[in-house]
Coordinates of N, CA and C in Angstrom, one line a residue:
M18 N 70.2 120.2 48.4 CA 70.2 120.9 49.7 C 69.4 122.2 49.6
K19 N 69.7 123.0 48.5 CA 69.0 124.3 48.3 C 67.5 124.1 48.1
A20 N 67.2 123.1 47.4 CA 65.7 122.8 47.1 C 65.0 122.5 48.4
S21 N 65.7 121.7 49.3 CA 65.0 121.4 50.6 C 64.9 122.7 51.5
L22 N 65.9 123.5 51.4 CA 65.9 124.8 52.2 C 64.8 125.7 51.7
I23 N 64.6 125.8 50.3 CA 63.5 126.6 49.8 C 62.2 126.0 50.1
G24 N 62.1 124.6 50.0 CA 60.9 123.9 50.4 C 60.5 124.2 51.9
K25 N 61.5 124.1 52.7 CA 61.2 124.3 54.2 C 60.7 125.7 54.4
H26 N 61.1 126.7 53.6 CA 60.6 128.1 53.8 C 59.7 128.6 52.7
Q27 N 59.0 127.7 52.0 CA 58.2 128.1 50.9 C 57.1 129.0 51.3
H28 N 56.7 129.0 52.6 CA 55.6 129.9 53.1 C 56.0 131.4 53.1
L29 N 57.3 131.6 52.9 CA 57.8 133.0 52.9 C 57.8 133.6 51.5
F30 N 57.6 132.8 50.5 CA 57.6 133.2 49.1 C 56.3 133.6 48.6
S31 N 56.2 134.7 47.8 CA 55.0 135.1 47.1 C 55.4 135.3 45.7
C32 N 54.5 135.1 44.8 CA 54.8 135.2 43.4 C 55.1 136.6 43.0
P33 N 56.2 136.8 42.2 CA 56.6 138.2 41.8 C 55.6 138.8 40.7
V34 N 54.8 137.9 40.1 CA 53.9 138.4 39.1 C 52.5 138.8 39.8
C35 N 52.0 137.9 40.6 CA 50.6 138.2 41.1 C 50.5 138.2 42.7
S36 N 51.6 138.1 43.3 CA 51.7 138.2 44.8 C 51.0 137.0 45.6
Q37 N 50.6 136.0 44.9 CA 49.9 134.8 45.5 C 51.0 134.0 46.2
P38 N 50.5 133.2 47.2 CA 51.5 132.3 47.9 C 52.0 131.2 46.9
M39 N 53.2 130.7 47.3 CA 53.9 129.8 46.4 C 54.2 128.5 47.2
C40 N 54.3 127.4 46.5 CA 54.7 126.1 47.2 C 55.6 125.4 46.3
M41 N 56.5 124.5 47.0 CA 57.4 123.7 46.3 C 56.7 122.5 45.6
V42 N 57.1 122.3 44.4 CA 56.5 121.1 43.7 C 57.6 120.2 43.2
E43 N 57.5 119.0 43.7 CA 58.4 117.9 43.4 C 59.9 118.3 43.6
G44 N 60.1 119.2 44.5 CA 61.5 119.6 44.9 C 62.3 120.3 43.8
K45 N 61.5 120.8 42.8 CA 62.3 121.4 41.7 C 61.6 122.7 41.1
S46 N 60.5 123.1 41.6 CA 59.8 124.3 41.1 C 59.0 124.9 42.3
L47 N 58.9 126.2 42.2 CA 58.0 127.0 43.0 C 56.8 127.3 42.2
L48 N 55.6 127.1 42.6 CA 54.4 127.3 41.9 C 53.4 128.1 42.7
C49 N 52.8 129.2 42.1 CA 51.8 129.9 42.9 C 50.4 129.4 42.6
T50 N 49.5 129.9 43.3 CA 48.1 129.4 43.2 C 47.5 129.8 41.8
N51 N 48.1 130.8 41.1 CA 47.7 131.1 39.7 C 48.5 130.4 38.7
Q52 N 49.3 129.4 39.1 CA 50.1 128.6 38.2 C 51.3 129.2 37.5
H53 N 51.8 130.4 38.1 CA 53.1 130.9 37.7 C 54.1 130.0 38.2
C54 N 55.0 129.5 37.4 CA 56.0 128.5 37.8 C 57.4 129.0 37.7
Y55 N 58.2 128.7 38.7 CA 59.6 129.1 38.7 C 60.5 127.9 39.0
D56 N 61.3 127.4 38.0 CA 62.1 126.2 38.2 C 63.4 126.5 38.8
L57 N 63.9 125.6 39.7 CA 65.3 125.7 40.2 C 66.2 125.3 39.1
S58 N 67.4 126.0 39.0 CA 68.4 125.6 38.1 C 69.0 124.3 38.5
K59 N 69.9 123.8 37.6 CA 70.6 122.5 38.0 C 71.5 122.7 39.1
H60 N 71.9 124.0 39.4 CA 72.8 124.3 40.6 C 72.0 124.7 41.8
G61 N 70.6 124.7 41.7 CA 69.8 124.9 42.9 C 69.4 126.4 43.0
Y62 N 69.7 127.2 42.1 CA 69.3 128.6 42.1 C 67.9 128.8 41.6
L63 N 67.2 129.8 42.1 CA 65.8 130.1 41.7 C 65.8 131.5 41.1
H64 N 65.4 131.6 39.8 CA 65.3 132.8 39.1 C 63.9 133.3 39.1
L65 N 63.6 134.4 39.9 CA 62.2 134.9 40.1 C 61.9 136.1 39.2
S66 N 62.7 136.4 38.3 CA 62.5 137.6 37.4 C 61.4 137.1 36.3
A67 N 60.6 138.1 35.9 CA 59.6 137.8 34.9 C 60.2 137.7 33.5
R68 N 61.4 138.2 33.3 CA 62.0 138.2 32.0 C 63.5 137.9 32.2
S69 N 64.1 137.3 31.2 CA 65.5 137.0 31.3 C 66.4 138.2 31.0
H70 N 67.6 138.1 31.5 CA 68.5 139.2 31.3 C 69.8 138.6 30.8
K71 N 70.4 139.3 29.8 CA 71.7 138.8 29.3 C 72.8 139.4 30.3
T72 N 73.6 138.5 30.8 CA 74.7 138.9 31.7 C 76.0 138.4 31.2
K73 N 77.0 138.9 31.8 CA 78.4 138.5 31.4 C 79.0 137.6 32.5
Y74 N 78.1 137.0 33.4 CA 78.5 136.2 34.4 C 79.0 134.8 33.8
D75 N 80.1 134.4 34.2 CA 80.6 133.1 33.8 C 81.4 132.5 34.9
K76 N 81.8 131.3 34.7 CA 82.5 130.5 35.8 C 83.7 131.2 36.4
Q77 N 84.5 131.9 35.5 CA 85.7 132.6 35.9 C 85.4 133.8 36.8
L78 N 84.3 134.5 36.5 CA 83.9 135.6 37.3 C 83.5 135.1 38.7
F79 N 82.7 134.0 38.8 CA 82.4 133.5 40.1 C 83.6 133.0 40.9
N80 N 84.5 132.3 40.2 CA 85.7 131.9 40.9 C 86.5 133.0 41.4
S81 N 86.7 134.1 40.6 CA 87.4 135.3 41.1 C 86.7 135.9 42.3
R82 N 85.4 136.0 42.2 CA 84.7 136.6 43.4 C 84.8 135.7 44.6
R83 N 84.8 134.4 44.5 CA 85.0 133.5 45.6 C 86.4 133.7 46.2
I84 N 87.4 133.9 45.4 CA 88.8 134.2 45.9 C 88.8 135.5 46.7
M85 N 88.1 136.5 46.2 CA 88.1 137.8 46.9 C 87.4 137.6 48.2
C86 N 86.3 136.9 48.2 CA 85.5 136.7 49.5 C 86.3 135.9 50.5
N87 N 87.0 134.9 50.1 CA 87.8 134.0 51.0 C 89.0 134.8 51.5
N88 N 89.5 135.8 50.9 CA 90.6 136.6 51.3 C 90.2 137.8 52.1
G89 N 88.9 138.0 52.4 CA 88.5 139.0 53.3 C 88.2 140.4 52.7
F90 N 88.2 140.4 51.3 CA 88.1 141.7 50.7 C 86.8 142.4 51.1
F91 N 85.7 141.6 51.2 CA 84.4 142.2 51.5 C 84.1 142.3 53.0
D92 N 85.0 141.9 53.9 CA 84.8 141.9 55.3 C 84.4 143.3 55.9
P93 N 85.1 144.4 55.5 CA 84.6 145.7 56.1 C 83.2 146.0 55.6
L94 N 82.9 145.8 54.4 CA 81.5 146.1 53.9 C 80.5 145.2 54.6
N95 N 80.8 143.9 54.8 CA 79.8 143.0 55.5 C 79.6 143.5 56.9
K96 N 80.7 143.9 57.6 CA 80.6 144.4 58.9 C 79.7 145.6 59.0
A97 N 79.9 146.6 58.1 CA 79.1 147.8 58.1 C 77.7 147.5 57.9
I98 N 77.4 146.7 56.9 CA 76.0 146.3 56.6 C 75.4 145.6 57.8
S99 N 76.1 144.7 58.4 CA 75.6 143.9 59.6 C 75.2 144.9 60.7
C100 N 76.1 145.8 61.0 CA 75.9 146.7 62.1 C 74.7 147.6 61.8
T101 N 74.5 148.1 60.6 CA 73.4 148.9 60.3 C 72.1 148.1 60.4
M102 N 72.1 146.9 59.9 CA 70.9 146.1 59.9 C 70.5 145.8 61.4
M103 N 71.5 145.5 62.2 CA 71.2 145.2 63.6 C 70.6 146.4 64.3
K104 N 71.1 147.6 64.0 CA 70.5 148.8 64.6 C 69.1 149.0 64.1
L105 N 68.8 148.9 62.8 CA 67.5 149.1 62.3 C 66.5 148.0 62.7
M106 N 67.0 146.8 62.9 CA 66.0 145.7 63.2 C 65.9 145.4 64.7
K107 N 66.7 146.1 65.5 CA 66.7 145.8 67.0 C 65.2 145.8 67.5
P108 N 64.4 146.7 67.2 CA 63.0 146.7 67.7 C 62.3 145.3 67.4
L109 N 62.6 144.8 66.3 CA 62.0 143.5 65.9 C 62.5 142.4 66.8
F110 N 63.8 142.4 67.1 CA 64.4 141.4 68.0 C 63.8 141.5 69.4
D111 N 63.6 142.8 69.9 CA 63.1 143.0 71.2 C 61.7 142.5 71.3
Q112 N 60.9 142.4 70.2 CA 59.6 141.9 70.3 C 59.5 140.3 70.2
K113 N 60.7 139.7 70.1 CA 60.8 138.3 70.0 C 60.0 137.7 68.9
S114 N 59.8 138.5 67.8 CA 59.1 138.0 66.6 C 60.2 137.3 65.7
H115 N 59.6 136.5 64.8 CA 60.5 135.9 63.8 C 61.0 136.9 62.8
L116 N 62.2 136.8 62.4 CA 62.8 137.6 61.4 C 63.4 136.8 60.3
Y117 N 63.0 137.0 59.1 CA 63.6 136.2 58.0 C 64.3 137.2 57.1
L118 N 65.5 136.8 56.6 CA 66.2 137.7 55.7 C 66.7 136.9 54.5
L119 N 66.4 137.3 53.4 CA 66.7 136.6 52.1 C 67.8 137.4 51.4
D120 N 69.0 136.8 51.2 CA 70.0 137.3 50.4 C 69.8 136.9 49.0
A121 N 69.2 137.7 48.2 CA 68.7 137.3 46.9 C 69.7 137.8 45.8
G122 N 70.9 137.6 46.0 CA 71.8 137.8 44.9 C 72.5 139.1 44.8

């Protein structure tokens, strides 16, 4: 499902290395016109960083965060961010132009 969503919106992506347009290849990679390739993980995530980073993220951390999200812990923050974004982007909505927002982690 994530691969098809990325493929549907591939025109919005540009290569983080060279800024060239990217396209979905075989439903599992984004490739730019200069052949920089970014593979989707087995979970459907796309890592666009030019170098890898060591993290302490593990399954337990994600499970804990999911519990916090499901119990409304982040609701006040989400509301504040949403209100601010709507105020700042209102001129774009008034122009009836397309607006795309990527939540990139």
